[in-house]
Amino acid sequence: MTKTILAVDDSPSIRRMVRMTLQEAGYDVIEGIDGQDGLEKAISTRVDAIIVDQNMPRLDGIGMIRALKAHPNGQGVPVVVLSTESEESLKTQAREAGALGWMVKPFSPDKLLAVVRKVAG
């Protein structure tokens, strides 16, 4: 069974890179254009993992994770942040909100795949 990954980023080029990397490895990919769009898709569609940016309009990554984890459909869905940010305080906030990990952009396709394989099973 194919795993479905939700990629949430306000940058079309980052979403495209994530989508291409994951699709080439056999994953189905759904895209969210910002945190609010990503949250709506995450609670209305069953996904196996979420890759989310931190700095986005309408709802940032940590806000999206908090809202997702507060919703019954968000329970147990693994989330990894993919961001240009790397401050420890943000990483701590993300972990406390429910993120499993944090990757810094730019990312290598191999590292992204390794993380997704680990969290999506």
Tab-separated table of N, CA, C and O in Angstrom:
chain	number	residue	atom	x	y	z
A	1	MET	N	0.834	-1.183	0.000
A	1	MET	CA	0.000	0.000	0.000
A	1	MET	C	0.879	1.246	0.000
A	1	MET	O	1.814	1.346	0.768
A	2	THR	N	0.549	2.170	-0.869
A	2	THR	CA	1.338	3.390	-0.994
A	2	THR	C	1.063	4.325	0.184
A	2	THR	O	-0.081	4.502	0.578
A	3	LYS	N	2.117	4.898	0.708
A	3	LYS	CA	1.994	5.863	1.804
A	3	LYS	C	1.730	7.247	1.224
A	3	LYS	O	2.249	7.605	0.170
A	4	THR	N	0.917	8.033	1.935
A	4	THR	CA	0.588	9.388	1.513
A	4	THR	C	1.244	10.380	2.457
A	4	THR	O	1.080	10.292	3.676
A	5	ILE	N	1.972	11.319	1.871
A	5	ILE	CA	2.680	12.342	2.633
A	5	ILE	C	2.080	13.701	2.297
A	5	ILE	O	1.872	14.015	1.120
A	6	LEU	N	1.822	14.516	3.310
A	6	LEU	CA	1.354	15.884	3.118
A	6	LEU	C	2.556	16.813	3.241
A	6	LEU	O	3.233	16.820	4.273
A	7	ALA	N	2.841	17.558	2.176
A	7	ALA	CA	3.941	18.524	2.161
A	7	ALA	C	3.338	19.922	2.241
A	7	ALA	O	2.606	20.341	1.344
A	8	VAL	N	3.639	20.647	3.326
A	8	VAL	CA	3.055	21.965	3.547
A	8	VAL	C	4.161	23.018	3.544
A	8	VAL	O	5.037	23.011	4.407
A	9	ASP	N	4.125	23.897	2.548
A	9	ASP	CA	5.124	24.956	2.428
A	9	ASP	C	4.542	26.044	1.543
A	9	ASP	O	3.881	25.738	0.555
A	10	ASP	N	4.796	27.297	1.892
A	10	ASP	CA	4.273	28.388	1.073
A	10	ASP	C	5.129	28.631	-0.174
A	10	ASP	O	4.741	29.395	-1.052
A	11	SER	N	6.259	27.956	-0.290
A	11	SER	CA	7.125	28.093	-1.465
A	11	SER	C	6.794	27.006	-2.486
A	11	SER	O	7.004	25.819	-2.219
A	12	PRO	N	6.278	27.409	-3.669
A	12	PRO	CA	5.979	26.404	-4.692
A	12	PRO	C	7.201	25.574	-5.092
A	12	PRO	O	7.083	24.381	-5.350
A	13	SER	N	8.381	26.193	-5.123
A	13	SER	CA	9.577	25.444	-5.536
A	13	SER	C	9.965	24.393	-4.497
A	13	SER	O	10.379	23.287	-4.849
A	14	ILE	N	9.820	24.708	-3.211
A	14	ILE	CA	10.110	23.708	-2.169
A	14	ILE	C	9.094	22.581	-2.237
A	14	ILE	O	9.451	21.394	-2.174
A	15	ARG	N	7.809	22.913	-2.381
A	15	ARG	CA	6.796	21.862	-2.505
A	15	ARG	C	7.094	20.966	-3.699
A	15	ARG	O	6.962	19.746	-3.611
A	16	ARG	N	7.507	21.554	-4.802
A	16	ARG	CA	7.811	20.779	-6.004
A	16	ARG	C	8.995	19.848	-5.756
A	16	ARG	O	8.961	18.677	-6.127
A	17	MET	N	10.045	20.343	-5.086
A	17	MET	CA	11.219	19.502	-4.796
A	17	MET	C	10.853	18.352	-3.869
A	17	MET	O	11.280	17.219	-4.077
A	18	VAL	N	10.065	18.642	-2.842
A	18	VAL	CA	9.639	17.595	-1.912
A	18	VAL	C	8.773	16.576	-2.656
A	18	VAL	O	8.967	15.370	-2.538
A	19	ARG	N	7.801	17.080	-3.434
A	19	ARG	CA	6.896	16.187	-4.169
A	19	ARG	C	7.674	15.284	-5.119
A	19	ARG	O	7.471	14.066	-5.138
A	20	MET	N	8.571	15.855	-5.908
A	20	MET	CA	9.329	15.058	-6.875
A	20	MET	C	10.180	14.005	-6.174
A	20	MET	O	10.231	12.852	-6.600
A	21	THR	N	10.850	14.400	-5.098
A	21	THR	CA	11.693	13.471	-4.348
A	21	THR	C	10.873	12.298	-3.815
A	21	THR	O	11.267	11.132	-3.953
A	22	LEU	N	9.735	12.600	-3.222
A	22	LEU	CA	8.924	11.554	-2.613
A	22	LEU	C	8.197	10.709	-3.653
A	22	LEU	O	8.089	9.488	-3.495
A	23	GLN	N	7.705	11.334	-4.714
A	23	GLN	CA	7.011	10.561	-5.748
A	23	GLN	C	7.959	9.591	-6.445
A	23	GLN	O	7.580	8.470	-6.754
A	24	GLU	N	9.197	10.028	-6.668
A	24	GLU	CA	10.175	9.129	-7.296
A	24	GLU	C	10.445	7.910	-6.426
A	24	GLU	O	10.811	6.853	-6.933
A	25	ALA	N	10.245	8.054	-5.110
A	25	ALA	CA	10.452	6.934	-4.186
A	25	ALA	C	9.167	6.132	-3.968
A	25	ALA	O	9.141	5.209	-3.152
A	26	GLY	N	8.087	6.498	-4.676
A	26	GLY	CA	6.866	5.726	-4.599
A	26	GLY	C	5.792	6.231	-3.661
A	26	GLY	O	4.783	5.552	-3.442
A	27	TYR	N	5.971	7.407	-3.087
A	27	TYR	CA	4.964	7.973	-2.188
A	27	TYR	C	3.934	8.777	-2.974
A	27	TYR	O	4.247	9.361	-4.004
A	28	ASP	N	2.710	8.810	-2.454
A	28	ASP	CA	1.716	9.767	-2.931
A	28	ASP	C	1.938	11.044	-2.141
A	28	ASP	O	2.228	10.985	-0.935
A	29	VAL	N	1.797	12.198	-2.792
A	29	VAL	CA	2.049	13.471	-2.118
A	29	VAL	C	0.856	14.401	-2.307
A	29	VAL	O	0.358	14.577	-3.420
A	30	ILE	N	0.400	14.962	-1.206
A	30	ILE	CA	-0.613	16.010	-1.201
A	30	ILE	C	0.111	17.282	-0.784
A	30	ILE	O	0.957	17.249	0.108
A	31	GLU	N	-0.235	18.403	-1.406
A	31	GLU	CA	0.437	19.667	-1.084
A	31	GLU	C	-0.493	20.627	-0.370
A	31	GLU	O	-1.678	20.722	-0.707
A	32	GLY	N	0.061	21.324	0.612
A	32	GLY	CA	-0.628	22.415	1.295
A	32	GLY	C	0.139	23.695	1.042
A	32	GLY	O	1.366	23.707	1.135
A	33	ILE	N	-0.575	24.775	0.705
A	33	ILE	CA	0.104	26.012	0.302
A	33	ILE	C	0.449	26.931	1.467
A	33	ILE	O	1.193	27.892	1.296
A	34	ASP	N	-0.102	26.656	2.644
A	34	ASP	CA	0.248	27.394	3.860
A	34	ASP	C	-0.251	26.574	5.048
A	34	ASP	O	-0.838	25.507	4.873
A	35	GLY	N	-0.028	27.079	6.245
A	35	GLY	CA	-0.385	26.300	7.422
A	35	GLY	C	-1.866	26.013	7.559
A	35	GLY	O	-2.256	24.916	7.946
A	36	GLN	N	-2.708	26.982	7.230
A	36	GLN	CA	-4.150	26.769	7.341
A	36	GLN	C	-4.629	25.739	6.322
A	36	GLN	O	-5.395	24.842	6.641
A	37	ASP	N	-4.154	25.858	5.082
A	37	ASP	CA	-4.499	24.895	4.038
A	37	ASP	C	-3.997	23.497	4.420
A	37	ASP	O	-4.706	22.509	4.277
A	38	GLY	N	-2.785	23.435	4.944
A	38	GLY	CA	-2.225	22.156	5.371
A	38	GLY	C	-3.028	21.526	6.495
A	38	GLY	O	-3.286	20.318	6.492
A	39	LEU	N	-3.447	22.337	7.453
A	39	LEU	CA	-4.247	21.833	8.571
A	39	LEU	C	-5.568	21.263	8.057
A	39	LEU	O	-5.975	20.159	8.448
A	40	GLU	N	-6.234	22.006	7.169
A	40	GLU	CA	-7.514	21.542	6.630
A	40	GLU	C	-7.353	20.212	5.895
A	40	GLU	O	-8.158	19.301	6.056
A	41	LYS	N	-6.276	20.080	5.120
A	41	LYS	CA	-6.041	18.838	4.388
A	41	LYS	C	-5.658	17.707	5.336
A	41	LYS	O	-6.067	16.562	5.145
A	42	ALA	N	-4.897	18.030	6.374
A	42	ALA	CA	-4.451	17.000	7.320
A	42	ALA	C	-5.607	16.412	8.116
A	42	ALA	O	-5.578	15.227	8.453
A	43	ILE	N	-6.616	17.217	8.409
A	43	ILE	CA	-7.723	16.682	9.209
A	43	ILE	C	-8.843	16.103	8.344
A	43	ILE	O	-9.694	15.386	8.852
A	44	SER	N	-8.817	16.373	7.042
A	44	SER	CA	-9.877	15.859	6.175
A	44	SER	C	-9.438	14.657	5.336
A	44	SER	O	-10.263	13.991	4.722
A	45	THR	N	-8.131	14.382	5.307
A	45	THR	CA	-7.575	13.307	4.487
A	45	THR	C	-6.639	12.473	5.349
A	45	THR	O	-5.844	13.035	6.106
A	46	ARG	N	-6.700	11.160	5.214
A	46	ARG	CA	-5.764	10.325	5.971
A	46	ARG	C	-4.386	10.404	5.331
A	46	ARG	O	-4.228	10.118	4.144
A	47	VAL	N	-3.414	10.844	6.109
A	47	VAL	CA	-2.036	10.891	5.624
A	47	VAL	C	-1.157	10.092	6.572
A	47	VAL	O	-1.488	9.912	7.747
A	48	ASP	N	-0.032	9.600	6.037
A	48	ASP	CA	0.879	8.782	6.837
A	48	ASP	C	1.961	9.604	7.524
A	48	ASP	O	2.567	9.147	8.489
A	49	ALA	N	2.224	10.801	7.007
A	49	ALA	CA	3.202	11.701	7.621
A	49	ALA	C	3.021	13.086	7.012
A	49	ALA	O	2.461	13.238	5.921
A	50	ILE	N	3.531	14.089	7.739
A	50	ILE	CA	3.450	15.474	7.283
A	50	ILE	C	4.831	16.098	7.366
A	50	ILE	O	5.527	15.969	8.373
A	51	ILE	N	5.200	16.787	6.284
A	51	ILE	CA	6.412	17.621	6.255
A	51	ILE	C	5.907	19.056	6.211
A	51	ILE	O	5.150	19.425	5.311
A	52	VAL	N	6.298	19.879	7.179
A	52	VAL	CA	5.736	21.233	7.265
A	52	VAL	C	6.829	22.277	7.467
A	52	VAL	O	7.776	22.071	8.227
A	53	ASP	N	6.689	23.394	6.761
A	53	ASP	CA	7.574	24.550	6.929
A	53	ASP	C	7.191	25.267	8.225
A	53	ASP	O	6.082	25.086	8.750
A	54	GLN	N	8.077	26.090	8.748
A	54	GLN	CA	7.768	26.868	9.939
A	54	GLN	C	7.175	28.230	9.579
A	54	GLN	O	6.126	28.598	10.048
A	55	ASN	N	7.852	28.992	8.722
A	55	ASN	CA	7.424	30.354	8.416
A	55	ASN	C	6.481	30.370	7.224
A	55	ASN	O	6.918	30.245	6.083
A	56	MET	N	5.172	30.505	7.515
A	56	MET	CA	4.163	30.530	6.459
A	56	MET	C	3.073	31.526	6.830
A	56	MET	O	2.854	31.795	8.011
A	57	PRO	N	2.357	32.036	5.813
A	57	PRO	CA	1.228	32.929	6.106
A	57	PRO	C	0.048	32.149	6.673
A	57	PRO	O	-0.013	30.926	6.554
A	58	ARG	N	-0.858	32.860	7.274
A	58	ARG	CA	-2.113	32.376	7.869
A	58	ARG	C	-1.907	31.515	9.107
A	58	ARG	O	-2.620	31.679	10.070
A	59	LEU	N	-0.959	30.582	9.078
A	59	LEU	CA	-0.699	29.728	10.245
A	59	LEU	C	0.710	29.166	10.084
A	59	LEU	O	1.009	28.546	9.067
A	60	ASP	N	1.577	29.416	11.063
A	60	ASP	CA	2.941	28.893	10.940
A	60	ASP	C	2.978	27.402	11.266
A	60	ASP	O	1.971	26.802	11.654
A	61	GLY	N	4.141	26.798	11.062
A	61	GLY	CA	4.268	25.355	11.237
A	61	GLY	C	3.946	24.883	12.644
A	61	GLY	O	3.214	23.902	12.829
A	62	ILE	N	4.467	25.568	13.654
A	62	ILE	CA	4.215	25.158	15.036
A	62	ILE	C	2.734	25.323	15.368
A	62	ILE	O	2.126	24.459	16.000
A	63	GLY	N	2.120	26.404	14.894
A	63	GLY	CA	0.685	26.600	15.099
A	63	GLY	C	-0.124	25.505	14.425
A	63	GLY	O	-1.112	25.011	14.978
A	64	MET	N	0.304	25.103	13.232
A	64	MET	CA	-0.386	24.038	12.527
A	64	MET	C	-0.279	22.721	13.293
A	64	MET	O	-1.255	21.991	13.443
A	65	ILE	N	0.925	22.427	13.800
A	65	ILE	CA	1.130	21.181	14.553
A	65	ILE	C	0.258	21.175	15.805
A	65	ILE	O	-0.405	20.178	16.106
A	66	ARG	N	0.228	22.298	16.523
A	66	ARG	CA	-0.602	22.371	17.745
A	66	ARG	C	-2.074	22.125	17.418
A	66	ARG	O	-2.752	21.358	18.110
A	67	ALA	N	-2.572	22.792	16.372
A	67	ALA	CA	-3.980	22.630	15.993
A	67	ALA	C	-4.261	21.203	15.530
A	67	ALA	O	-5.301	20.625	15.860
A	68	LEU	N	-3.323	20.633	14.787
A	68	LEU	CA	-3.486	19.263	14.299
A	68	LEU	C	-3.545	18.274	15.458
A	68	LEU	O	-4.414	17.400	15.502
A	69	LYS	N	-2.633	18.399	16.388
A	69	LYS	CA	-2.573	17.456	17.510
A	69	LYS	C	-3.756	17.612	18.458
A	69	LYS	O	-4.082	16.688	19.195
A	70	ALA	N	-4.433	18.775	18.422
A	70	ALA	CA	-5.619	18.988	19.243
A	70	ALA	C	-6.866	18.395	18.590
A	70	ALA	O	-7.901	18.274	19.234
A	71	HIS	N	-6.776	18.017	17.324
A	71	HIS	CA	-7.911	17.471	16.582
A	71	HIS	C	-7.838	15.942	16.614
A	71	HIS	O	-6.757	15.367	16.487
A	72	PRO	N	-8.982	15.264	16.757
A	72	PRO	CA	-8.963	13.790	16.798
A	72	PRO	C	-8.283	13.149	15.575
A	72	PRO	O	-7.605	12.136	15.724
A	73	ASN	N	-8.440	13.722	14.393
A	73	ASN	CA	-7.830	13.143	13.190
A	73	ASN	C	-6.319	13.365	13.122
A	73	ASN	O	-5.652	12.783	12.279
A	74	GLY	N	-5.795	14.199	13.995
A	74	GLY	CA	-4.360	14.469	13.990
A	74	GLY	C	-3.567	13.607	14.954
A	74	GLY	O	-2.339	13.636	14.967
A	75	GLN	N	-4.270	12.814	15.731
A	75	GLN	CA	-3.603	11.974	16.715
A	75	GLN	C	-2.778	10.899	16.010
A	75	GLN	O	-3.270	10.211	15.129
A	76	GLY	N	-1.529	10.784	16.383
A	76	GLY	CA	-0.681	9.723	15.858
A	76	GLY	C	-0.072	9.984	14.493
A	76	GLY	O	0.675	9.148	13.988
A	77	VAL	N	-0.369	11.132	13.879
A	77	VAL	CA	0.219	11.435	12.568
A	77	VAL	C	1.608	12.043	12.796
A	77	VAL	O	1.729	13.081	13.436
A	78	PRO	N	2.661	11.394	12.273
A	78	PRO	CA	4.009	11.937	12.475
A	78	PRO	C	4.226	13.209	11.657
A	78	PRO	O	3.831	13.284	10.490
A	79	VAL	N	4.859	14.204	12.301
A	79	VAL	CA	5.128	15.487	11.663
A	79	VAL	C	6.610	15.816	11.797
A	79	VAL	O	7.187	15.693	12.874
A	80	VAL	N	7.201	16.253	10.677
A	80	VAL	CA	8.585	16.716	10.664
A	80	VAL	C	8.592	18.130	10.096
A	80	VAL	O	7.951	18.394	9.074
A	81	VAL	N	9.304	19.024	10.755
A	81	VAL	CA	9.426	20.402	10.278
A	81	VAL	C	10.611	20.480	9.316
A	81	VAL	O	11.671	19.926	9.582
A	82	LEU	N	10.399	21.166	8.187
A	82	LEU	CA	11.446	21.422	7.194
A	82	LEU	C	11.508	22.927	7.023
A	82	LEU	O	10.596	23.525	6.449
A	83	SER	N	12.548	23.563	7.564
A	83	SER	CA	12.571	25.025	7.641
A	83	SER	C	13.969	25.587	7.452
A	83	SER	O	14.961	24.886	7.654
A	84	THR	N	14.023	26.864	7.088
A	84	THR	CA	15.314	27.561	7.051
A	84	THR	C	15.759	27.924	8.463
A	84	THR	O	16.923	28.212	8.696
A	85	GLU	N	14.823	27.914	9.397
A	85	GLU	CA	15.118	28.238	10.798
A	85	GLU	C	15.861	27.077	11.455
A	85	GLU	O	15.619	25.923	11.133
A	86	SER	N	16.732	27.413	12.409
A	86	SER	CA	17.444	26.344	13.104
A	86	SER	C	17.662	26.644	14.595
A	86	SER	O	18.439	25.966	15.250
A	87	GLU	N	16.954	27.654	15.125
A	87	GLU	CA	17.123	27.990	16.541
A	87	GLU	C	16.602	26.865	17.433
A	87	GLU	O	15.539	26.306	17.178
A	88	GLU	N	17.345	26.579	18.474
A	88	GLU	CA	16.961	25.514	19.397
A	88	GLU	C	15.610	25.783	20.044
A	88	GLU	O	14.842	24.853	20.289
A	89	SER	N	15.303	27.062	20.327
A	89	SER	CA	14.026	27.372	20.973
A	89	SER	C	12.849	26.983	20.075
A	89	SER	O	11.835	26.481	20.555
A	90	LEU	N	12.979	27.197	18.761
A	90	LEU	CA	11.917	26.793	17.836
A	90	LEU	C	11.814	25.278	17.765
A	90	LEU	O	10.712	24.720	17.730
A	91	LYS	N	12.956	24.601	17.736
A	91	LYS	CA	12.940	23.131	17.701
A	91	LYS	C	12.262	22.578	18.950
A	91	LYS	O	11.484	21.622	18.872
A	92	THR	N	12.542	23.197	20.096
A	92	THR	CA	11.918	22.773	21.348
A	92	THR	C	10.412	22.989	21.299
A	92	THR	O	9.634	22.109	21.677
A	93	GLN	N	9.994	24.160	20.804
A	93	GLN	CA	8.556	24.441	20.679
A	93	GLN	C	7.885	23.426	19.750
A	93	GLN	O	6.777	22.967	20.024
A	94	ALA	N	8.564	23.091	18.669
A	94	ALA	CA	8.000	22.131	17.710
A	94	ALA	C	7.852	20.751	18.359
A	94	ALA	O	6.822	20.096	18.200
A	95	ARG	N	8.870	20.315	19.089
A	95	ARG	CA	8.790	19.019	19.778
A	95	ARG	C	7.652	19.029	20.800
A	95	ARG	O	6.890	18.072	20.910
A	96	GLU	N	7.556	20.118	21.553
A	96	GLU	CA	6.494	20.216	22.558
A	96	GLU	C	5.109	20.219	21.899
A	96	GLU	O	4.144	19.721	22.473
A	97	ALA	N	5.015	20.762	20.689
A	97	ALA	CA	3.737	20.784	19.953
A	97	ALA	C	3.402	19.406	19.392
A	97	ALA	O	2.246	19.113	19.117
A	98	GLY	N	4.429	18.562	19.204
A	98	GLY	CA	4.180	17.212	18.714
A	98	GLY	C	4.994	16.794	17.506
A	98	GLY	O	4.788	15.708	16.969
A	99	ALA	N	5.935	17.639	17.059
A	99	ALA	CA	6.780	17.258	15.920
A	99	ALA	C	7.781	16.187	16.351
A	99	ALA	O	8.279	16.202	17.474
A	100	LEU	N	8.077	15.272	15.417
A	100	LEU	CA	9.061	14.224	15.698
A	100	LEU	C	10.477	14.649	15.359
A	100	LEU	O	11.430	14.096	15.881
A	101	GLY	N	10.611	15.621	14.436
A	101	GLY	CA	11.945	16.022	14.026
A	101	GLY	C	11.945	17.364	13.329
A	101	GLY	O	10.899	17.968	13.094
A	102	TRP	N	13.160	17.828	13.005
A	102	TRP	CA	13.367	19.131	12.383
A	102	TRP	C	14.493	18.983	11.383
A	102	TRP	O	15.582	18.522	11.724
A	103	MET	N	14.232	19.360	10.147
A	103	MET	CA	15.261	19.373	9.104
A	103	MET	C	15.453	20.811	8.638
A	103	MET	O	14.495	21.579	8.571
A	104	VAL	N	16.693	21.149	8.302
A	104	VAL	CA	17.001	22.509	7.862
A	104	VAL	C	17.142	22.542	6.337
A	104	VAL	O	17.763	21.658	5.747
A	105	LYS	N	16.515	23.558	5.725
A	105	LYS	CA	16.665	23.803	4.286
A	105	LYS	C	17.991	24.501	4.066
A	105	LYS	O	18.401	25.291	4.904
A	106	PRO	N	18.631	24.299	2.949
A	106	PRO	CA	18.252	23.356	1.902
A	106	PRO	C	18.467	21.921	2.370
A	106	PRO	O	19.318	21.657	3.211
A	107	PHE	N	17.680	21.016	1.814
A	107	PHE	CA	17.740	19.626	2.234
A	107	PHE	C	18.287	18.770	1.098
A	107	PHE	O	18.184	19.123	-0.063
A	108	SER	N	18.860	17.624	1.464
A	108	SER	CA	19.284	16.683	0.436
A	108	SER	C	18.138	15.695	0.243
A	108	SER	O	17.498	15.278	1.221
A	109	PRO	N	17.855	15.311	-0.992
A	109	PRO	CA	16.785	14.347	-1.242
A	109	PRO	C	16.976	13.051	-0.450
A	109	PRO	O	16.007	12.494	0.073
A	110	ASP	N	18.213	12.570	-0.344
A	110	ASP	CA	18.475	11.330	0.393
A	110	ASP	C	18.094	11.457	1.863
A	110	ASP	O	17.527	10.539	2.453
A	111	LYS	N	18.429	12.601	2.456
A	111	LYS	CA	18.098	12.815	3.873
A	111	LYS	C	16.584	12.903	4.059
A	111	LYS	O	16.030	12.314	4.994
A	112	LEU	N	15.909	13.619	3.154
A	112	LEU	CA	14.462	13.720	3.231
A	112	LEU	C	13.815	12.327	3.156
A	112	LEU	O	12.954	11.982	3.954
A	113	LEU	N	14.271	11.532	2.202
A	113	LEU	CA	13.732	10.173	2.061
A	113	LEU	C	13.982	9.338	3.304
A	113	LEU	O	13.115	8.587	3.737
A	114	ALA	N	15.172	9.441	3.862
A	114	ALA	CA	15.494	8.664	5.055
A	114	ALA	C	14.577	9.039	6.218
A	114	ALA	O	14.078	8.174	6.937
A	115	VAL	N	14.333	10.333	6.374
A	115	VAL	CA	13.459	10.795	7.460
A	115	VAL	C	12.030	10.327	7.230
A	115	VAL	O	11.362	9.835	8.133
A	116	VAL	N	11.541	10.477	5.996
A	116	VAL	CA	10.160	10.074	5.696
A	116	VAL	C	9.996	8.573	5.886
A	116	VAL	O	9.011	8.110	6.467
A	117	ARG	N	10.956	7.793	5.433
A	117	ARG	CA	10.870	6.337	5.634
A	117	ARG	C	10.822	5.979	7.106
A	117	ARG	O	10.081	5.091	7.516
A	118	LYS	N	11.579	6.714	7.907
A	118	LYS	CA	11.632	6.438	9.339
A	118	LYS	C	10.301	6.785	10.018
A	118	LYS	O	9.792	6.000	10.811
A	119	VAL	N	9.729	7.944	9.699
A	119	VAL	CA	8.528	8.371	10.406
A	119	VAL	C	7.236	7.798	9.822
A	119	VAL	O	6.264	7.605	10.545
A	120	ALA	N	7.219	7.514	8.519
A	120	ALA	CA	5.995	7.005	7.892
A	120	ALA	C	5.900	5.483	7.951
A	120	ALA	O	4.863	4.917	7.649
A	121	GLY	N	7.000	4.844	8.320
A	121	GLY	CA	6.994	3.383	8.425
A	121	GLY	C	7.191	2.682	7.111
A	121	GLY	O	7.300	3.264	6.066
